[in-house]
Short mmCIF file of C-alpha atoms in Angstrom, two decimals:
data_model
loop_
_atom_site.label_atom_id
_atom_site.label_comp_id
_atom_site.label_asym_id
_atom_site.label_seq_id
_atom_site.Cartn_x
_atom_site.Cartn_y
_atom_site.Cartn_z
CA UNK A 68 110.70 -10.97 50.05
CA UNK A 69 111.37 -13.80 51.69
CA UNK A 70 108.24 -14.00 53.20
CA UNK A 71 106.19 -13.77 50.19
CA UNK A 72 107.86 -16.49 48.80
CA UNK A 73 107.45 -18.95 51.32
CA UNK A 74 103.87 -17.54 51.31
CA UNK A 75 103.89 -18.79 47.27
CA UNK A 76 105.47 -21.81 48.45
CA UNK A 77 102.89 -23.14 50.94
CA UNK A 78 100.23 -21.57 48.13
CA UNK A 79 101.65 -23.70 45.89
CA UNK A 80 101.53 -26.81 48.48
CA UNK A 81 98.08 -26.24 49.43
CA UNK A 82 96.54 -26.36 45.62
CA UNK A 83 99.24 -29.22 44.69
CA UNK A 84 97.91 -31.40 47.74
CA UNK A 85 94.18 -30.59 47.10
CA UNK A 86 94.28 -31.31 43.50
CA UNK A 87 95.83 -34.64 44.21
CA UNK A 88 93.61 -36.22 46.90
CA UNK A 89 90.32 -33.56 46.98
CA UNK A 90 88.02 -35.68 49.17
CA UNK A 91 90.85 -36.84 51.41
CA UNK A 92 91.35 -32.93 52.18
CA UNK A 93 87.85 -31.88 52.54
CA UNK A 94 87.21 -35.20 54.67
CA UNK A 95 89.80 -34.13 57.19
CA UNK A 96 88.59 -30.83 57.66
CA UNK A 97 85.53 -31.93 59.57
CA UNK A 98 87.93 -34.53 61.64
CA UNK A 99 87.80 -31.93 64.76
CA UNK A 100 83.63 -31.77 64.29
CA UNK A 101 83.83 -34.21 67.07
CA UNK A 102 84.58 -31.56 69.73
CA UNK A 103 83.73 -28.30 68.13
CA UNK A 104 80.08 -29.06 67.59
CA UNK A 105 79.09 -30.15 71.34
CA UNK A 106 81.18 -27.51 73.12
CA UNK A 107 79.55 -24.80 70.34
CA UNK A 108 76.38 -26.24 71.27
CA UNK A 109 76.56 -25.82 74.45
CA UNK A 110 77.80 -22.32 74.49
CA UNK A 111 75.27 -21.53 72.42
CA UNK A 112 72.26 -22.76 74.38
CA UNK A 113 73.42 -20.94 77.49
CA UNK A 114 73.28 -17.68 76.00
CA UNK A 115 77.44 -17.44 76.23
CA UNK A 116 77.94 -17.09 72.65
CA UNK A 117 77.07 -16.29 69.68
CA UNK A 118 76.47 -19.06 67.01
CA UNK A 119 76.41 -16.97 64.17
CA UNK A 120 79.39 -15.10 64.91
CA UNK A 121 81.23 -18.06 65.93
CA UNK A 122 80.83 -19.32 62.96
CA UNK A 123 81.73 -16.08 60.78
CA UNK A 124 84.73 -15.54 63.14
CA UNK A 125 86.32 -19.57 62.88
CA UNK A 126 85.77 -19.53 59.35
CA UNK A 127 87.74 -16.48 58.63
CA UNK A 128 90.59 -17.94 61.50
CA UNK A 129 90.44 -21.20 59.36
CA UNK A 130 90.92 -19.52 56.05
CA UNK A 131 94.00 -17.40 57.44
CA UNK A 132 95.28 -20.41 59.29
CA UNK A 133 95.39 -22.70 56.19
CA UNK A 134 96.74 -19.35 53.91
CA UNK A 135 99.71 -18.37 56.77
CA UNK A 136 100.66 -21.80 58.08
CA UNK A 137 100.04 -24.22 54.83
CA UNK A 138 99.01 -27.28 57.95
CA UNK A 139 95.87 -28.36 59.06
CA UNK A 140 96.01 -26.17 62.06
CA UNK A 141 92.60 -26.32 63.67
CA UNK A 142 90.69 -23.59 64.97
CA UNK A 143 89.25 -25.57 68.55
CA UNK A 144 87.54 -23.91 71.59
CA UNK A 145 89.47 -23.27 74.48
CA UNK A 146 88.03 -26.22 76.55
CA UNK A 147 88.85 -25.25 80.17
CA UNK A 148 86.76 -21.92 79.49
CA UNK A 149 84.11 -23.90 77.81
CA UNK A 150 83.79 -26.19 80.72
CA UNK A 151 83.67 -23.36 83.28
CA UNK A 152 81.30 -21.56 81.49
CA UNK A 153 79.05 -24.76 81.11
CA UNK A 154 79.25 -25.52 84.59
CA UNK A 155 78.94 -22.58 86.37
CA UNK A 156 76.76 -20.40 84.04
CA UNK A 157 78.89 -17.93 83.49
CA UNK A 158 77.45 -14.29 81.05
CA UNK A 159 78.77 -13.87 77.97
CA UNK A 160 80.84 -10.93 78.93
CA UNK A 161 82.34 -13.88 81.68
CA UNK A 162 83.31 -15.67 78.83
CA UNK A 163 84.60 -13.00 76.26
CA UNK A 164 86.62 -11.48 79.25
CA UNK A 165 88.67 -15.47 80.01
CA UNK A 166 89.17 -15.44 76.51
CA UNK A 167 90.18 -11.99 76.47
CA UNK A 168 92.53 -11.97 78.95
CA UNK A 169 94.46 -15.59 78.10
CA UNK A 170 95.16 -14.13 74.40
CA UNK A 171 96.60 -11.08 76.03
CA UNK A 172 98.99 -13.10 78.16
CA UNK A 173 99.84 -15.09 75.18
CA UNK A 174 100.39 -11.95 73.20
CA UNK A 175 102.71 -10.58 76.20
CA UNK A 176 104.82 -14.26 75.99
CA UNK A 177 105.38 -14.28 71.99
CA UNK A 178 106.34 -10.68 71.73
CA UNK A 179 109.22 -11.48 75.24
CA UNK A 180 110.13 -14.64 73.52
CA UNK A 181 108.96 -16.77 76.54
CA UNK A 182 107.03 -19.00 74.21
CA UNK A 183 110.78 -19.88 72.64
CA UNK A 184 112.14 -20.09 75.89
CA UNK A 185 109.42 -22.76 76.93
CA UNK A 186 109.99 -24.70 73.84
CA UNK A 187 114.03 -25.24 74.61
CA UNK A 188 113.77 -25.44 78.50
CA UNK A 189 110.53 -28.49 78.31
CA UNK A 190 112.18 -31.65 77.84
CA UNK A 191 110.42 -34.12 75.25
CA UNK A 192 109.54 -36.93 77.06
CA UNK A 193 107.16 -34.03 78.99
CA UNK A 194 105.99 -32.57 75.87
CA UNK A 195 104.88 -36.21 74.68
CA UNK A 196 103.52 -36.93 77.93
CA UNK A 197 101.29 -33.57 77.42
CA UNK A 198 99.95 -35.39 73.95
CA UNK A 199 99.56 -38.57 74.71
CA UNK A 200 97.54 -37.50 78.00
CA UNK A 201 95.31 -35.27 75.70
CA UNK A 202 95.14 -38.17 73.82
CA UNK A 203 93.69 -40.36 76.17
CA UNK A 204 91.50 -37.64 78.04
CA UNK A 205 89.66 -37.44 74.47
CA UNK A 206 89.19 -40.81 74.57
CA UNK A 207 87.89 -41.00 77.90
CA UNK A 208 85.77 -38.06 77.66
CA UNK A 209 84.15 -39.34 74.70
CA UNK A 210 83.41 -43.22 76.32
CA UNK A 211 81.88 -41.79 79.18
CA UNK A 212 79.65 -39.08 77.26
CA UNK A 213 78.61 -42.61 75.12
CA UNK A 214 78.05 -44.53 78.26
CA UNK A 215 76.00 -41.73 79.96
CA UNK A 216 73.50 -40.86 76.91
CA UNK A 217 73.37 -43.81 75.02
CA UNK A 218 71.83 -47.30 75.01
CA UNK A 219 71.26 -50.32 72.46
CA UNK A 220 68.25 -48.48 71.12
CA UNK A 221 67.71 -44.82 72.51
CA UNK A 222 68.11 -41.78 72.40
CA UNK A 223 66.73 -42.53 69.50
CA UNK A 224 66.73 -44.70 66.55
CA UNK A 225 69.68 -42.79 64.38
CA UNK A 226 71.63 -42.11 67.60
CA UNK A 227 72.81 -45.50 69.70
CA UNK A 228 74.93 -48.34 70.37
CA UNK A 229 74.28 -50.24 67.10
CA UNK A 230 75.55 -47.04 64.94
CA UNK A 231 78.37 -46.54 66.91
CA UNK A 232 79.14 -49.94 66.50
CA UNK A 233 78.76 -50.13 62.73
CA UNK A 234 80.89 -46.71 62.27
CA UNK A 235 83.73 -48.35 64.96
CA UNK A 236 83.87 -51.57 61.87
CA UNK A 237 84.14 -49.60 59.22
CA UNK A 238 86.68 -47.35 60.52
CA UNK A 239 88.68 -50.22 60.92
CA UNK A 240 87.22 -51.53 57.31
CA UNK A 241 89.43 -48.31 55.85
CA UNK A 242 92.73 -48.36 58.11
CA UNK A 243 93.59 -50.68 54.49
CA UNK A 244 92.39 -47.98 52.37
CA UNK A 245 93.82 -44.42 53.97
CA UNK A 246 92.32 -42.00 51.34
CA UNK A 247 88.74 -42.95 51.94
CA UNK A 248 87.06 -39.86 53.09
CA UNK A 249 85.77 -41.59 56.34
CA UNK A 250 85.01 -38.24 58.41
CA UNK A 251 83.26 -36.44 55.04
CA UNK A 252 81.05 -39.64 54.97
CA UNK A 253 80.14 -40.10 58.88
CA UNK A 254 79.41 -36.43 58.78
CA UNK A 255 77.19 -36.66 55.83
CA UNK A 256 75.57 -39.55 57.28
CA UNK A 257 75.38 -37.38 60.61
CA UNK A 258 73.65 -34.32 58.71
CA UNK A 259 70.67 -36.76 56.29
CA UNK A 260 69.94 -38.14 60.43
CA UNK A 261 69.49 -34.46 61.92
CA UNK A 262 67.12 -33.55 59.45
CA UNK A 263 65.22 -36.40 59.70
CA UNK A 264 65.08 -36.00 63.57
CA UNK A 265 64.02 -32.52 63.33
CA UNK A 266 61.86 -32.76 60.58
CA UNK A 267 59.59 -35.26 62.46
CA UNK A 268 59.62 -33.14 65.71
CA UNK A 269 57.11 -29.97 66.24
CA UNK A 270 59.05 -28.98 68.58
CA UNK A 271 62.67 -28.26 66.46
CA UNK A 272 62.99 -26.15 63.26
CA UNK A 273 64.94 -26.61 60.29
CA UNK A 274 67.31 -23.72 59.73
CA UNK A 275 66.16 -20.85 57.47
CA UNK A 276 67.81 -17.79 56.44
CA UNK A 277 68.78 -15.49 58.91
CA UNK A 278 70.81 -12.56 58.28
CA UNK A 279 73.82 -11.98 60.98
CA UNK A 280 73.52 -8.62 62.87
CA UNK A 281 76.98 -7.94 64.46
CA UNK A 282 77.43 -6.47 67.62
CA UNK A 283 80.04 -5.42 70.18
CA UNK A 284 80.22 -6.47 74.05
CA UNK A 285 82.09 -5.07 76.56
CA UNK A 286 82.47 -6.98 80.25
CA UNK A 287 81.72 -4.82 82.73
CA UNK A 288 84.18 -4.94 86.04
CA UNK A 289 82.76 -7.36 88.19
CA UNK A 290 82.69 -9.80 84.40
CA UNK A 291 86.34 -9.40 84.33
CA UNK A 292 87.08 -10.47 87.31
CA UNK A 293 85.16 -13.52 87.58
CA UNK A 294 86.06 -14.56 83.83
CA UNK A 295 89.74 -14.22 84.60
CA UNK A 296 89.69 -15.87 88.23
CA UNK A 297 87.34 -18.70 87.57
CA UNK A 298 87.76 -19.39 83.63
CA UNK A 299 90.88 -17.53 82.60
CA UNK A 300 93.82 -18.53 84.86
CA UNK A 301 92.92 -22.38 84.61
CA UNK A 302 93.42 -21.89 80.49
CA UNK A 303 96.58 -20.07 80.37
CA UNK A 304 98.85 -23.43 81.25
CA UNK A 305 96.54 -25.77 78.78
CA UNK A 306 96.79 -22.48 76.07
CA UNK A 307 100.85 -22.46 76.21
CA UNK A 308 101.31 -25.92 76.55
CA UNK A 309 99.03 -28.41 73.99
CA UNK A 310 97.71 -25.54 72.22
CA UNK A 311 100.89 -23.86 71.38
CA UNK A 312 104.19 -26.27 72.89
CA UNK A 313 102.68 -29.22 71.68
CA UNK A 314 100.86 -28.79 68.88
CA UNK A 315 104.50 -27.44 67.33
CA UNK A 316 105.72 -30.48 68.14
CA UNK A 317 103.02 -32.64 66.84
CA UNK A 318 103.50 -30.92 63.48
CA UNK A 319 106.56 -31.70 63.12
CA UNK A 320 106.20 -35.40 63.48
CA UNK A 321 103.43 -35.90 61.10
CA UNK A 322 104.15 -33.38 58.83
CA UNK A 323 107.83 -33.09 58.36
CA UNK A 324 107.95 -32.09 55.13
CA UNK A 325 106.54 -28.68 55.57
CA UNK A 326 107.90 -26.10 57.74
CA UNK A 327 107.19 -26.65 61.09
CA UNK A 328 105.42 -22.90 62.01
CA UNK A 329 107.34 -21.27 65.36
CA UNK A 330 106.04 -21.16 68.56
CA UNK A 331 105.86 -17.27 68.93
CA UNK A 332 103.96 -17.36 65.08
CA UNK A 333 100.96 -20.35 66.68
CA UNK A 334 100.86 -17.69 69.48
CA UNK A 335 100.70 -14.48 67.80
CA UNK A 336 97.96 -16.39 65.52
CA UNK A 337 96.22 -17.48 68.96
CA UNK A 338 96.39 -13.82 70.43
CA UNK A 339 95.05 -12.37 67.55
CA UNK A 340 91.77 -14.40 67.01
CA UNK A 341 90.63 -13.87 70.78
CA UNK A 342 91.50 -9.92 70.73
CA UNK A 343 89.85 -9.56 67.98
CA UNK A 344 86.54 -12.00 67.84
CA UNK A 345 85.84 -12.19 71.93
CA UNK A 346 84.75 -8.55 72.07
CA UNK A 347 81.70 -9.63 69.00
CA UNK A 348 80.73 -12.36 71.16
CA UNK A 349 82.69 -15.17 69.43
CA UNK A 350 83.62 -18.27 71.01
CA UNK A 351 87.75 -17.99 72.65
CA UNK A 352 89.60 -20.61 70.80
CA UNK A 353 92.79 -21.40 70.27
CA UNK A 354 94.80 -23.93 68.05
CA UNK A 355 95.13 -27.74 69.87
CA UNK A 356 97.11 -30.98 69.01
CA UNK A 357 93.90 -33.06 69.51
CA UNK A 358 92.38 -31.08 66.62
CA UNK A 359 96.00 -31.75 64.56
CA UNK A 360 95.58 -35.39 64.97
CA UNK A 361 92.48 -35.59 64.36
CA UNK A 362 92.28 -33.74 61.11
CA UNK A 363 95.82 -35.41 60.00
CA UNK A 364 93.87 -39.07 61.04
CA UNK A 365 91.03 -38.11 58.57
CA UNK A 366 93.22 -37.43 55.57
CA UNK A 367 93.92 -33.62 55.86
CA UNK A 368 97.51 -33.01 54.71
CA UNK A 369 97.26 -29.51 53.80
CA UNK A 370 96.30 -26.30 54.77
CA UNK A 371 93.65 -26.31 51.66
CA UNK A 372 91.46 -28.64 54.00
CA UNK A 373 90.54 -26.07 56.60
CA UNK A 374 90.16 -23.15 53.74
CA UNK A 375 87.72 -25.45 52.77
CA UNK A 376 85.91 -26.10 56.45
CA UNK A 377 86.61 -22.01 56.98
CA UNK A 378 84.46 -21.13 53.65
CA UNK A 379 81.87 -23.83 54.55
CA UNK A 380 81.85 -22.16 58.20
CA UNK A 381 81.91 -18.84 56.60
CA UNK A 382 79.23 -19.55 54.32
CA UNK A 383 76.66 -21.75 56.64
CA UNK A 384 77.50 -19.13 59.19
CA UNK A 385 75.91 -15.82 56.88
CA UNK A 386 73.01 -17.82 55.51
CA UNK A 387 71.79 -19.38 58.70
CA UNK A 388 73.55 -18.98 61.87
CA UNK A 389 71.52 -19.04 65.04
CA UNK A 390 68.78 -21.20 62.80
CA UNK A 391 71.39 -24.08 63.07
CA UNK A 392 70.86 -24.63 66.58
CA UNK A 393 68.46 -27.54 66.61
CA UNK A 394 69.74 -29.36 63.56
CA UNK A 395 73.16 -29.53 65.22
CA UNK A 396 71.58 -30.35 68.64
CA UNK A 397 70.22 -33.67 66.69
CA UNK A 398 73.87 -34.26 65.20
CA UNK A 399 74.06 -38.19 66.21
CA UNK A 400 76.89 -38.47 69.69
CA UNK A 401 77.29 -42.00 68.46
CA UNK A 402 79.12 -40.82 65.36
CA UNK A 403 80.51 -37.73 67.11
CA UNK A 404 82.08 -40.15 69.50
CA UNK A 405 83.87 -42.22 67.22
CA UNK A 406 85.43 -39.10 65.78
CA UNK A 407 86.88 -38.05 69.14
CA UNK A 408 88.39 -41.28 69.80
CA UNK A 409 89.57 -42.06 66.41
CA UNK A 410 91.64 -38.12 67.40
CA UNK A 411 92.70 -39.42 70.33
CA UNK A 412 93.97 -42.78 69.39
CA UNK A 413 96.11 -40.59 66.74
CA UNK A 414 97.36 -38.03 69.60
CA UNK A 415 98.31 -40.65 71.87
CA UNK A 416 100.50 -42.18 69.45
CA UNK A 417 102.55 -39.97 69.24
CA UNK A 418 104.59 -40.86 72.14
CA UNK A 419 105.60 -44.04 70.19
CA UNK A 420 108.10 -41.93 68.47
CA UNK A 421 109.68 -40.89 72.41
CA UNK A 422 113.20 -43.18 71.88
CA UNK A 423 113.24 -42.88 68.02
CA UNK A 424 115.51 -40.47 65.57
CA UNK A 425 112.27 -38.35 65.05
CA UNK A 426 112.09 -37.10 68.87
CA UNK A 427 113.32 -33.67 68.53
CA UNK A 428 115.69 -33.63 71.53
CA UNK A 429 118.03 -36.45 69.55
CA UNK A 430 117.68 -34.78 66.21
CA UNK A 431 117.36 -31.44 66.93
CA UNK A 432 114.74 -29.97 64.34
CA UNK A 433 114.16 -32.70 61.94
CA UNK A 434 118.22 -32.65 61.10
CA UNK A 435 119.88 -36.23 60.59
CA UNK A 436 123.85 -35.34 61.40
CA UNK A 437 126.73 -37.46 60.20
CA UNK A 438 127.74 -39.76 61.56
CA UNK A 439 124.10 -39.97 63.62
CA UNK A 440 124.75 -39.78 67.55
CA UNK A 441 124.76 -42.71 69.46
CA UNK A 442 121.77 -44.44 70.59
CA UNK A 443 120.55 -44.11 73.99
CA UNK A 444 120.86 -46.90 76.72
CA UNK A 445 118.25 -49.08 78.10
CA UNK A 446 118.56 -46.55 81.55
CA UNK A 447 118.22 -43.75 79.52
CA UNK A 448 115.33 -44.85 77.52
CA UNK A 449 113.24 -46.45 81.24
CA UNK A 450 113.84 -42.97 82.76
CA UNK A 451 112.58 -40.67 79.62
CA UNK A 452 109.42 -43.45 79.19
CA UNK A 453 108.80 -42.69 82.82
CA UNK A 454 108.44 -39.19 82.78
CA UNK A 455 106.34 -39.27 79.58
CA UNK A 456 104.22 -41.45 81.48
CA UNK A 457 103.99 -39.51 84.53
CA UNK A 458 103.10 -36.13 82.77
CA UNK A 459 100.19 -37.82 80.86
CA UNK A 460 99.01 -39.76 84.31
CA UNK A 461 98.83 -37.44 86.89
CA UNK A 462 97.83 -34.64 82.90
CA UNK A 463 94.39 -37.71 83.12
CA UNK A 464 94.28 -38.57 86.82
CA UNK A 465 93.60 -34.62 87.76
CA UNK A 466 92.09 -33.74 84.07
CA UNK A 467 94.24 -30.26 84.39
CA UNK A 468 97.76 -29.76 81.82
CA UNK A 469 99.92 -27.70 84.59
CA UNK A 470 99.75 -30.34 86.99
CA UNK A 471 100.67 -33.30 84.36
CA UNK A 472 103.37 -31.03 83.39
CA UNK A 473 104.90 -29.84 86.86
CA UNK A 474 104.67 -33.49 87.62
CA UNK A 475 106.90 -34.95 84.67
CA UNK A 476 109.36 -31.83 85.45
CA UNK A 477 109.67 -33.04 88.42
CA UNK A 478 110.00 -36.61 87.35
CA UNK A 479 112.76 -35.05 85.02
CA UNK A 480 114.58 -32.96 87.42
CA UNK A 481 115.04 -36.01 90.03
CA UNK A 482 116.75 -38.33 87.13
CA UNK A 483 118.93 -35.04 86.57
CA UNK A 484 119.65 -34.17 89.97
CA UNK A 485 122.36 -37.47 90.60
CA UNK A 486 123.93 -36.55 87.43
CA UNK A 487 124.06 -32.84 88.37
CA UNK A 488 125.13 -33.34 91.97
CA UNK A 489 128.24 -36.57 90.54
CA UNK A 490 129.37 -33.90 88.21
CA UNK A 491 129.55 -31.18 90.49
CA UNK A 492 131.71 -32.91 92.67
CA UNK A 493 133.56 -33.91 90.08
CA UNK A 494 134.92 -30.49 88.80
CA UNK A 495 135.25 -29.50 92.55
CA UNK A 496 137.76 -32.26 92.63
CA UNK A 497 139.74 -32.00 89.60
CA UNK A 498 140.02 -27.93 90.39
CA UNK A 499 141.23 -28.50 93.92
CA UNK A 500 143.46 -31.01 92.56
CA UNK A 501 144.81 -28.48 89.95
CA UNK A 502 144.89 -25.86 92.71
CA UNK A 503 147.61 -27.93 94.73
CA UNK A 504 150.77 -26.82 95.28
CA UNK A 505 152.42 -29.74 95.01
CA UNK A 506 151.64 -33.13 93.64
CA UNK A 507 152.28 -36.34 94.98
CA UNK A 508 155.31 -37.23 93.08
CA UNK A 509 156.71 -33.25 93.99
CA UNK A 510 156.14 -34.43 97.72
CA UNK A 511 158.14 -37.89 97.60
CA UNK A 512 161.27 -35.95 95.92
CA UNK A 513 161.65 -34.20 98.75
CA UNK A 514 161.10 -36.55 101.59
CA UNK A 515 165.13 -36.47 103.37
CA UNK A 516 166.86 -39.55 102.42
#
């Protein structure tokens, strides 16, 4: 029962918020276009996924998402395996068997309750450091894919410096008008270029029907063990900790209003979509904090705003599918680009919120007690900036979550060691002291006189 009604409740929330700011919603679905479509692209060209499937699959995740968790929880690809796969060619069985086998170790961690056990052991100056690092690798990623494929006029004349400089101003333009559906109008914009493009090449196609035709694969032995060794281990740490750890967090602090979903929930939802889609050929995804902030940046407040992107996927996906290859192929980077880093700048900014009430670790789950505890020291607030900025350093300097995070642990652990060690020694000294047969003042009365 008391399921179903919170099921009503964020029902209830979803409609309410959609009625009141429709285009706001639907504009902040397509925030996270910026690194679904080029990763999806890419998959798709080198024969490790299926487009139409993918599509099929992330709409129906989206819809349940939005319905379960009433937040725009994203449905992103799991990068590291995306990146492996692009750069080492791996088979689609590769693929499906990385994706495969992270979900199952997720799956093993919810049911154990080590997700919960991660959440309460991380400090949060680590967890922030693990946002604000994602954050910034977004931003980088996207300057240098801008710097490397674009110029002042080329590729082409809807794709270049000039557009990317026009949709940069007018981003700014509406930071003084928040509900203007800025992503819903740059991907519009993107679309009417695409199908120019392709329309005046012979060598592209606009998409026409094409009716799905579902299939199962299975990875065959040798598949499994290079898509776990070379794809799958490198995920699980980046999985657990943005795409589970931290994007609980991140909800939280923009959307405190609505019930923060648990960790072991995010993870049974992330185990579920890979057991179940991977083995059709669907793309292994999982649910990230960079596609949080950068839905929440474009206006999505609700869980209604990736229903919507989940029946456009759904839809687009039947109708077309693999016929949608070259139109998004011609999708302009210059406006892509400016998505991702409008994401990241909202990630990374997160960590302003480090020394405030809202950090979790000084109100512990949104609560405000009477009278509120005391506010930290100068010391205190130097050492937790620190290790927030070591995590998302070393998280940028070596592109790879687990070694940002062991980093700022250990950045954490040597502030805690002095403390640990001074108290120690202090309740060695008061029990010996207590142990004592005799105290000082015992010893002087019986001194001979």
């Amino acid at each position: 029962m008391g399921r179903q009604t919170s099921l009503r409740q964020l029902a209830a929330h979803n409609l309410s918020t959609l009625r009141r700011q429709p285009f706001t919603e639907i504009s902040g679905s397509l925030g996270d276009l910026g690194t679904f479509l080029p990763i999806v692209i890419a998959l798709t060209e080198g024969h490790q996924i299926s487009l139409t499937t993918t599509l099929i699959f992330t709409g129906i995740y989206n819809i349940l998402t939005g319905f379960f968790f009433g937040i725009p929880l994203p449905v992103q690809p799991m990068k590291a395996i995306a990146a492996v796969a692009i750069l080492n060619d791996l088979t689609a069985g590769q693929t499906a068997a990385a994706g495969i086998f992270v979900s199952s170790c997720i799956l093993l961690f919810s049911i154990t309750g080590l997700l919960s056990w991660f959440t309460r052991v991380i400090p949060t100056p680590v967890v922030k450091g693990i946002q604000v690092g994602a954050g910034l690798s977004l931003i980088i990623s996207a300057g240098t894919k801008a710097l490397a494929s674009l110029s002042w006029t080329g590729p082409s004349w809807a794709d270049n410096y000039i557009w990317m400089i026009l949709a940069f101003l007018v981003l700014f333009a509406i930071s003084l008008r928040p509900r203007t559906p800025y992503a819903l109008m740059l991907f519009v914009l993107g679309i009417i270029f695409a199908i120019i493009r392709v329309s005046g090449d012979s060598h592209h196609h606009l998409p026409g029907f094409r009716l799905w035709h579902p299939y199962v694969q299975s990875p065959t032995a040798p598949e499994w063990k290079t898509g776990i060794l070379d794809a799958g281990i490198g995920q699980l740490p980046l999985t657990t900790l943005n795409s589970i750890i931290a994007v609980t967090h991140l909800a939280a602090d923009l959307l405190p209003e609505i019930q923060t979903p648990s960790v072991t929930s995010v993870g049974l939802s992330v185990a579920a979509m890979n057991l179940f889609g991977c083995w059709f050929g669907a793309m292994p995804v999982c649910h990230g904090s960079g596609g949080l902030a950068a839905q929440y940046r474009f206006g999505a407040r609700s869980g209604a705003s990736i229903v919507f992107l989940g029946l456009l996927k759904l839809i687009v996906g039947v109708l077309f599918g693999e016929s949608l290859t070259d139109l998004l192929r011609k999708f302009p980077l210059a406006l892509l680009s400016v998505m991702i880093i409008a994401a990241g700048l909202e990630l990374a900014s997160v960590g302003e919120s480090l020394n405030t009430p809202r950090a979790r670790d000084i109100y512990k789950e949104g609560t405000q007690p009477t009278p509120p505890p005391p506010g930290l020291t100068d010391e205190e607030r130097k050492k937790r900036w620190t290790v927030m900025l070591v995590t998302a350093g070393l998280l940028i300097a070596f592109k790879n979550d687990a070694i940002g995070f062991i980093a700022g642990m250990c950045c954490h652990w040597s502030y805690q060691l002095p403390s640990h060690i001074a108290s120690r020694r202090e309740r060695t000294r008061t029990a010996s002291s207590e142990n004592s047969p005799d105290t000082p003042d015992e010893n002087q009365a019986l001194l001979p006189r």
